Amino acid sequence: MLSSKLLLALQAGLALATPMRVSAPPAAARLTVREEGVYNASHPNITIFATGGTIAGSASSSDQTTGYQAGALGVETLIAAVPQLWNVSNPSGIQVANVGSEAITPAILLNMTKQIQAELDSPYCQGVVVTHGTDTLEETAFFLDLTLRTEKPVVIVGAMRPATAISADGPINLLEAVTLAASESARGRGAMVVLNDRIASAYYVTKTNANAVDTFKAYEQGFLGFFIDIKPIFYYASALPVGKPYFDLSNTTVLPQVDILYGYQGLNPALATAAVETGAKGLVLAGMGAGGWTDDGSEVITSLIAENGTAVVDSRRTMDGYVEAADTEGYYGGGWLNPQKARISLQLAINAGYADAQMRTLFEFAG
């Protein structure tokens, strides 16, 4: 059964008419007593940016793990449901969205990365946690990894079961994420993803199963570490992926459209043309094998590159693998990047005005 405290927290969250911001104590009034705990000067200040998803989901019964309402609970409720957060941090929360992760848009990502960067730049913040739905969590995590400049820990966390489930994984995942963000050993590692007692690099990790709680993995690169008794244990010293770029979005208000096309037998070449005609500045091909595409489809792609200046990245529809660089100008191999991450990288590179040589370097050294 759910604990009485969690039930009360969930009920309170469901009663909220609109998402609310839980403000961090102002610098002049840091010694603030709250219902959940007391500000502790020896604890790091961790800001939780909430976007909704399963971790904030609610179902009609405790044995229901599908068909629930994602993003039903606000960040206040998530914090109140895990009082142990106060044992390791001074937590505060900001609700930047409250939706299923399929509804996260480039506008939300832009807003979020700017808010998080401002928070990380503050001397009063020692780390950041982002709660997120798992369906597109890897995309947001990858985006933040490429657009935040900081040594402070940034941890993205979600859940595979809604908050109302009999064995919800959200509370322990959140506690581990905040504990990681509060840890000195987590500094300088780029953005990280935490679920199921594992710590993964946001650059490499992907969702591998639609239902299982151990879904987030990086098969080739492995995990960075794990948790024992809510304590993070790392396998390696802090390091960043080879060739990982940084993109400054401080002056960006809109991101260019980049679309993904899926490879299959008898694919329709006209879909590439339609994507460009409806505004795509770049295309990512989720190719067969190590980036294979049909002859007819390749003719259309070559034409779009030559006549429209469309930037195209070859990726793969398989779970893992490396796609070699292409020889044609405007045509790039995606390296280790899966289609959804290649799309974000291409989107950011087009926005930054990368020339062909810069694009080639970016994708040739993609992991």
Short mmCIF file of C-alpha atoms in Angstrom, two decimals:
data_model
loop_
_atom_site.label_atom_id
_atom_site.label_comp_id
_atom_site.label_asym_id
_atom_site.label_seq_id
_atom_site.Cartn_x
_atom_site.Cartn_y
_atom_site.Cartn_z
CA MET A 1 0.00 0.00 0.00
CA LEU A 2 1.03 3.62 -0.46
CA SER A 3 2.28 5.41 2.64
CA SER A 4 -0.09 7.93 4.20
CA LYS A 5 2.41 10.73 3.56
CA LEU A 6 2.69 9.86 -0.11
CA LEU A 7 -1.09 9.60 -0.46
CA LEU A 8 -1.51 13.03 1.14
CA ALA A 9 1.18 14.45 -1.12
CA LEU A 10 -0.45 12.99 -4.22
CA GLN A 11 -3.87 14.28 -3.19
CA ALA A 12 -2.43 17.73 -2.62
CA GLY A 13 -0.77 17.67 -6.02
CA LEU A 14 -3.94 16.61 -7.80
CA ALA A 15 -5.79 19.47 -6.12
CA LEU A 16 -3.47 22.09 -7.63
CA ALA A 17 -5.27 24.00 -10.36
CA THR A 18 -2.07 25.21 -12.05
CA PRO A 19 1.63 24.28 -11.92
CA MET A 20 3.47 26.25 -9.25
CA ARG A 21 7.04 27.36 -8.76
CA VAL A 22 8.65 26.37 -5.48
CA SER A 23 11.10 29.17 -4.95
CA ALA A 24 14.56 28.70 -3.51
CA PRO A 25 15.14 30.80 -0.39
CA PRO A 26 16.54 34.22 -1.35
CA ALA A 27 20.21 34.81 -0.60
CA ALA A 28 19.34 37.16 2.27
CA ALA A 29 17.02 34.63 3.92
CA ARG A 30 18.62 31.25 3.50
CA LEU A 31 17.74 29.97 6.98
CA THR A 32 14.17 29.15 6.13
CA VAL A 33 11.98 26.54 7.83
CA ARG A 34 9.59 24.67 5.52
CA GLU A 35 7.05 21.95 6.08
CA GLU A 36 9.35 19.30 4.60
CA GLY A 37 12.50 20.25 6.51
CA VAL A 38 14.86 22.91 7.76
CA TYR A 39 17.45 24.67 5.65
CA ASN A 40 20.83 23.21 6.52
CA ALA A 41 23.85 25.37 5.75
CA SER A 42 26.03 22.25 5.41
CA HIS A 43 23.85 20.80 2.64
CA PRO A 44 24.15 21.77 -1.04
CA ASN A 45 21.28 23.64 -2.66
CA ILE A 46 19.75 21.51 -5.43
CA THR A 47 17.17 22.90 -7.83
CA ILE A 48 14.66 20.45 -9.33
CA PHE A 49 13.26 21.44 -12.73
CA ALA A 50 10.05 19.48 -13.32
CA THR A 51 8.58 18.80 -16.75
CA GLY A 52 5.91 16.17 -15.99
CA GLY A 53 6.04 12.61 -17.30
CA THR A 54 5.43 9.28 -15.60
CA ILE A 55 7.34 10.29 -12.47
CA ALA A 56 4.54 12.83 -11.96
CA GLY A 57 1.85 10.49 -13.28
CA SER A 58 -1.38 9.38 -11.64
CA ALA A 59 -3.60 6.35 -12.29
CA SER A 60 -6.97 5.28 -10.92
CA SER A 61 -5.56 2.25 -9.08
CA SER A 62 -2.27 1.20 -7.50
CA ASP A 63 -1.82 -1.78 -9.84
CA GLN A 64 -2.18 0.30 -13.00
CA THR A 65 1.11 0.97 -14.79
CA THR A 66 -0.27 1.89 -18.23
CA GLY A 67 -3.01 4.25 -19.37
CA TYR A 68 -2.30 6.73 -16.57
CA GLN A 69 -2.24 10.53 -16.77
CA ALA A 70 1.34 11.75 -17.17
CA GLY A 71 2.25 15.07 -15.59
CA ALA A 72 -0.68 15.02 -13.14
CA LEU A 73 1.40 16.10 -10.13
CA GLY A 74 3.39 19.26 -9.56
CA VAL A 75 6.98 19.59 -8.37
CA GLU A 76 5.77 20.54 -4.88
CA THR A 77 4.15 17.12 -4.57
CA LEU A 78 7.22 15.28 -5.85
CA ILE A 79 9.41 16.98 -3.26
CA ALA A 80 6.91 16.52 -0.42
CA ALA A 81 6.61 12.79 -1.17
CA VAL A 82 10.34 12.20 -0.55
CA PRO A 83 11.25 13.84 2.79
CA GLN A 84 14.64 12.09 2.65
CA LEU A 85 15.68 14.74 0.12
CA TRP A 86 16.25 17.02 3.10
CA ASN A 87 18.82 14.63 4.51
CA VAL A 88 21.18 15.28 1.59
CA SER A 89 20.21 18.70 0.19
CA ASN A 90 18.20 21.86 0.42
CA PRO A 91 15.79 21.10 -2.43
CA SER A 92 13.75 23.65 -4.33
CA GLY A 93 11.66 23.24 -7.46
CA ILE A 94 10.69 24.99 -10.67
CA GLN A 95 7.84 23.73 -12.85
CA VAL A 96 8.88 24.41 -16.45
CA ALA A 97 6.23 22.13 -18.00
CA ASN A 98 3.84 19.40 -16.87
CA VAL A 99 3.29 17.14 -19.85
CA GLY A 100 4.06 13.71 -21.21
CA SER A 101 7.54 13.78 -22.73
CA GLU A 102 6.17 13.34 -26.25
CA ALA A 103 4.81 16.89 -25.86
CA ILE A 104 8.22 18.45 -25.10
CA THR A 105 8.94 20.99 -27.87
CA PRO A 106 12.04 22.89 -29.01
CA ALA A 107 10.53 25.99 -27.37
CA ILE A 108 10.31 24.19 -24.02
CA LEU A 109 13.89 22.95 -24.40
CA LEU A 110 15.16 26.44 -25.17
CA ASN A 111 13.36 27.91 -22.18
CA MET A 112 14.59 25.12 -19.93
CA THR A 113 18.25 25.27 -20.90
CA LYS A 114 18.34 29.03 -20.38
CA GLN A 115 16.68 28.75 -16.95
CA ILE A 116 19.00 25.93 -15.91
CA GLN A 117 22.11 27.78 -17.09
CA ALA A 118 21.07 30.84 -15.08
CA GLU A 119 20.52 28.65 -12.02
CA LEU A 120 23.88 26.91 -12.43
CA ASP A 121 25.61 30.28 -12.79
CA SER A 122 24.31 31.25 -9.34
CA PRO A 123 26.73 30.66 -6.44
CA TYR A 124 23.73 29.52 -4.36
CA CYS A 125 23.09 26.48 -6.59
CA GLN A 126 25.35 23.44 -6.34
CA GLY A 127 23.53 21.16 -8.77
CA VAL A 128 20.40 20.62 -10.86
CA VAL A 129 17.94 17.76 -11.33
CA VAL A 130 15.42 17.56 -14.19
CA THR A 131 12.38 15.29 -13.82
CA HIS A 132 11.13 14.07 -17.19
CA GLY A 133 9.00 11.50 -18.96
CA THR A 134 11.07 8.57 -20.19
CA ASP A 135 9.82 8.36 -23.79
CA THR A 136 11.97 11.31 -24.92
CA LEU A 137 14.15 11.70 -21.83
CA GLU A 138 17.30 10.81 -23.75
CA GLU A 139 16.66 13.65 -26.21
CA THR A 140 16.29 16.30 -23.53
CA ALA A 141 19.29 14.89 -21.64
CA PHE A 142 21.43 14.98 -24.80
CA PHE A 143 20.23 18.51 -25.62
CA LEU A 144 21.13 19.75 -22.14
CA ASP A 145 24.49 17.99 -22.30
CA LEU A 146 25.38 20.00 -25.42
CA THR A 147 23.96 23.37 -24.34
CA LEU A 148 24.92 23.77 -20.67
CA ARG A 149 28.38 24.96 -19.67
CA THR A 150 29.15 23.99 -16.11
CA GLU A 151 31.20 21.70 -13.88
CA LYS A 152 28.24 21.33 -11.53
CA PRO A 153 26.22 18.11 -11.70
CA VAL A 154 23.18 18.03 -13.98
CA VAL A 155 21.01 14.93 -13.53
CA ILE A 156 17.96 13.95 -15.57
CA VAL A 157 15.59 11.48 -13.91
CA GLY A 158 12.31 9.78 -14.68
CA ALA A 159 10.23 6.74 -13.76
CA MET A 160 8.69 3.77 -15.53
CA ARG A 161 5.74 3.52 -13.13
CA PRO A 162 3.38 6.35 -12.15
CA ALA A 163 3.51 7.85 -8.67
CA THR A 164 0.32 6.01 -7.68
CA ALA A 165 1.68 2.52 -8.53
CA ILE A 166 2.12 -0.01 -5.73
CA SER A 167 5.88 -0.11 -6.34
CA ALA A 168 6.48 3.27 -7.95
CA ASP A 169 10.12 3.79 -8.89
CA GLY A 170 9.89 7.58 -9.02
CA PRO A 171 10.58 8.38 -5.33
CA ILE A 172 13.82 6.38 -5.08
CA ASN A 173 14.94 7.57 -8.52
CA LEU A 174 14.38 11.17 -7.45
CA LEU A 175 16.23 10.66 -4.17
CA GLU A 176 19.17 9.10 -6.00
CA ALA A 177 19.18 11.88 -8.60
CA VAL A 178 19.25 14.61 -5.95
CA THR A 179 21.91 12.73 -3.99
CA LEU A 180 24.01 12.51 -7.16
CA ALA A 181 23.53 16.20 -7.94
CA ALA A 182 24.67 16.98 -4.39
CA SER A 183 27.81 14.86 -4.69
CA GLU A 184 31.26 16.37 -5.30
CA SER A 185 32.22 13.17 -7.16
CA ALA A 186 29.59 13.97 -9.80
CA ARG A 187 31.24 17.21 -10.90
CA GLY A 188 32.77 17.52 -14.37
CA ARG A 189 30.98 14.53 -15.90
CA GLY A 190 28.50 16.33 -18.14
CA ALA A 191 24.78 15.67 -17.91
CA MET A 192 23.84 12.28 -16.43
CA VAL A 193 20.73 10.11 -16.40
CA VAL A 194 19.59 8.19 -13.29
CA LEU A 195 17.05 5.34 -13.19
CA ASN A 196 17.00 1.89 -11.63
CA ASP A 197 20.10 2.46 -9.43
CA ARG A 198 22.27 3.21 -12.48
CA ILE A 199 24.18 6.31 -13.54
CA ALA A 200 24.57 6.84 -17.29
CA SER A 201 26.07 9.47 -19.57
CA ALA A 202 23.38 11.62 -21.18
CA TYR A 203 25.50 11.61 -24.33
CA TYR A 204 25.27 7.86 -24.85
CA VAL A 205 22.28 6.45 -22.98
CA THR A 206 19.06 5.42 -24.74
CA LYS A 207 15.72 3.89 -23.79
CA THR A 208 15.88 0.23 -24.81
CA ASN A 209 12.54 -1.17 -23.60
CA ALA A 210 9.08 0.39 -23.62
CA ASN A 211 8.03 -1.14 -20.28
CA ALA A 212 10.91 -2.45 -18.14
CA VAL A 213 12.32 -0.41 -15.25
CA ASP A 214 15.89 -1.21 -16.35
CA THR A 215 15.29 0.33 -19.76
CA PHE A 216 18.02 3.03 -19.92
CA LYS A 217 21.32 1.62 -21.14
CA ALA A 218 24.37 2.37 -23.24
CA TYR A 219 25.24 -1.06 -24.60
CA GLU A 220 28.62 -0.19 -26.11
CA GLN A 221 29.83 2.46 -23.66
CA GLY A 222 28.35 1.09 -20.43
CA PHE A 223 27.29 2.87 -17.24
CA LEU A 224 29.26 5.49 -15.34
CA GLY A 225 28.30 4.06 -11.95
CA PHE A 226 25.58 2.77 -9.67
CA PHE A 227 23.98 3.31 -6.25
CA ILE A 228 24.37 1.35 -3.03
CA ASP A 229 22.20 2.51 -0.10
CA ILE A 230 21.43 5.68 -2.11
CA LYS A 231 25.17 6.45 -2.37
CA PRO A 232 26.63 6.99 -5.85
CA ILE A 233 29.62 4.81 -6.74
CA PHE A 234 31.53 5.66 -9.93
CA TYR A 235 33.56 3.23 -12.00
CA TYR A 236 35.83 5.88 -13.50
CA ALA A 237 37.33 9.29 -12.86
CA SER A 238 35.38 12.20 -14.32
CA ALA A 239 35.68 12.46 -18.10
CA LEU A 240 33.67 13.66 -21.09
CA PRO A 241 32.87 11.87 -24.37
CA VAL A 242 35.46 12.35 -27.12
CA GLY A 243 34.53 15.25 -29.39
CA LYS A 244 31.53 16.40 -27.37
CA PRO A 245 30.63 19.92 -28.60
CA TYR A 246 29.12 22.89 -26.78
CA PHE A 247 26.47 25.15 -28.32
CA ASP A 248 25.67 28.55 -26.82
CA LEU A 249 21.92 29.22 -27.09
CA SER A 250 21.79 32.41 -25.04
CA ASN A 251 20.76 34.46 -28.10
CA THR A 252 18.62 31.79 -29.80
CA THR A 253 14.85 32.21 -29.85
CA VAL A 254 13.86 29.46 -32.29
CA LEU A 255 15.60 26.31 -33.53
CA PRO A 256 15.62 25.15 -37.17
CA GLN A 257 13.41 22.25 -38.22
CA VAL A 258 15.23 18.94 -38.68
CA ASP A 259 13.24 15.80 -39.53
CA ILE A 260 13.99 12.08 -39.26
CA LEU A 261 13.14 9.66 -42.07
CA TYR A 262 12.94 5.93 -41.35
CA GLY A 263 14.55 3.41 -43.67
CA TYR A 264 12.61 0.33 -44.81
CA GLN A 265 12.17 -1.88 -47.87
CA GLY A 266 10.46 0.06 -50.64
CA LEU A 267 10.70 3.40 -48.79
CA ASN A 268 8.99 6.38 -50.41
CA PRO A 269 11.68 8.80 -51.73
CA ALA A 270 9.12 11.62 -51.95
CA LEU A 271 8.96 11.85 -48.14
CA ALA A 272 12.38 13.52 -48.10
CA THR A 273 11.22 16.15 -50.58
CA ALA A 274 8.02 16.71 -48.60
CA ALA A 275 10.00 17.27 -45.40
CA VAL A 276 12.16 19.94 -47.06
CA GLU A 277 9.17 21.58 -48.73
CA THR A 278 7.47 21.89 -45.34
CA GLY A 279 10.45 23.62 -43.74
CA ALA A 280 13.16 21.10 -42.85
CA LYS A 281 16.65 22.59 -43.05
CA GLY A 282 18.21 19.22 -42.28
CA LEU A 283 17.37 15.52 -42.48
CA VAL A 284 18.48 12.52 -40.48
CA LEU A 285 18.15 9.14 -42.16
CA ALA A 286 17.49 6.22 -39.81
CA GLY A 287 19.11 3.92 -42.32
CA MET A 288 19.15 0.17 -42.70
CA GLY A 289 22.22 -1.55 -41.30
CA ALA A 290 25.08 0.95 -41.01
CA GLY A 291 23.12 3.75 -42.69
CA GLY A 292 21.91 2.03 -45.86
CA TRP A 293 19.38 3.79 -48.12
CA THR A 294 17.69 2.76 -51.38
CA ASP A 295 19.09 3.86 -54.75
CA ASP A 296 15.94 5.86 -55.60
CA GLY A 297 15.94 7.44 -52.17
CA SER A 298 19.64 8.34 -52.45
CA GLU A 299 19.02 10.14 -55.76
CA VAL A 300 16.44 12.38 -54.08
CA ILE A 301 18.74 13.03 -51.10
CA THR A 302 21.63 13.98 -53.40
CA SER A 303 19.34 16.36 -55.29
CA LEU A 304 18.10 18.02 -52.09
CA ILE A 305 21.67 18.58 -50.92
CA ALA A 306 22.72 20.09 -54.26
CA GLU A 307 19.65 22.20 -54.98
CA ASN A 308 18.43 23.20 -51.51
CA GLY A 309 21.57 23.04 -49.40
CA THR A 310 19.85 20.54 -47.12
CA ALA A 311 22.20 19.06 -44.53
CA VAL A 312 21.80 15.27 -44.23
CA VAL A 313 23.09 12.89 -41.57
CA ASP A 314 23.18 9.13 -42.01
CA SER A 315 22.25 7.20 -38.87
CA ARG A 316 20.87 3.71 -38.27
CA ARG A 317 17.59 2.16 -37.27
CA THR A 318 19.36 -0.61 -35.30
CA MET A 319 19.77 -0.31 -31.52
CA ASP A 320 23.49 0.35 -31.80
CA GLY A 321 26.33 0.68 -34.28
CA TYR A 322 28.64 3.18 -35.96
CA VAL A 323 27.89 4.96 -39.24
CA GLU A 324 30.93 6.06 -41.21
CA ALA A 325 31.38 9.51 -42.70
CA ALA A 326 30.05 10.16 -46.21
CA ASP A 327 32.17 11.68 -49.00
CA THR A 328 29.60 14.10 -50.39
CA GLU A 329 29.51 17.72 -49.22
CA GLY A 330 26.44 18.27 -47.06
CA TYR A 331 26.19 14.53 -46.30
CA TYR A 332 27.55 13.24 -42.97
CA GLY A 333 27.89 9.96 -41.11
CA GLY A 334 26.32 10.02 -37.65
CA GLY A 335 29.01 8.02 -35.84
CA TRP A 336 27.60 6.45 -32.68
CA LEU A 337 24.63 8.83 -32.54
CA ASN A 338 21.18 7.29 -32.88
CA PRO A 339 18.68 9.15 -35.12
CA GLN A 340 17.07 11.19 -32.35
CA LYS A 341 20.42 12.38 -31.01
CA ALA A 342 21.81 12.99 -34.50
CA ARG A 343 18.75 15.18 -35.12
CA ILE A 344 19.51 17.34 -32.07
CA SER A 345 23.18 17.63 -32.97
CA LEU A 346 22.35 18.64 -36.55
CA GLN A 347 19.69 21.08 -35.37
CA LEU A 348 22.16 22.81 -33.05
CA ALA A 349 24.91 22.85 -35.68
CA ILE A 350 22.64 24.42 -38.32
CA ASN A 351 21.52 26.99 -35.76
CA ALA A 352 25.18 27.79 -35.02
CA GLY A 353 25.89 28.31 -38.74
CA TYR A 354 28.36 25.46 -39.08
CA ALA A 355 30.08 25.20 -42.44
CA ASP A 356 30.66 21.85 -44.16
CA ALA A 357 34.08 21.29 -42.58
CA GLN A 358 32.72 22.00 -39.09
CA MET A 359 29.78 19.66 -39.69
CA ARG A 360 32.13 16.93 -40.85
CA THR A 361 34.32 17.31 -37.78
CA LEU A 362 31.28 17.36 -35.50
CA PHE A 363 29.86 14.08 -36.77
CA GLU A 364 33.13 12.28 -37.49
CA PHE A 365 34.02 12.68 -33.82
CA ALA A 366 30.50 11.95 -32.52
CA GLY A 367 31.47 9.65 -29.69
#
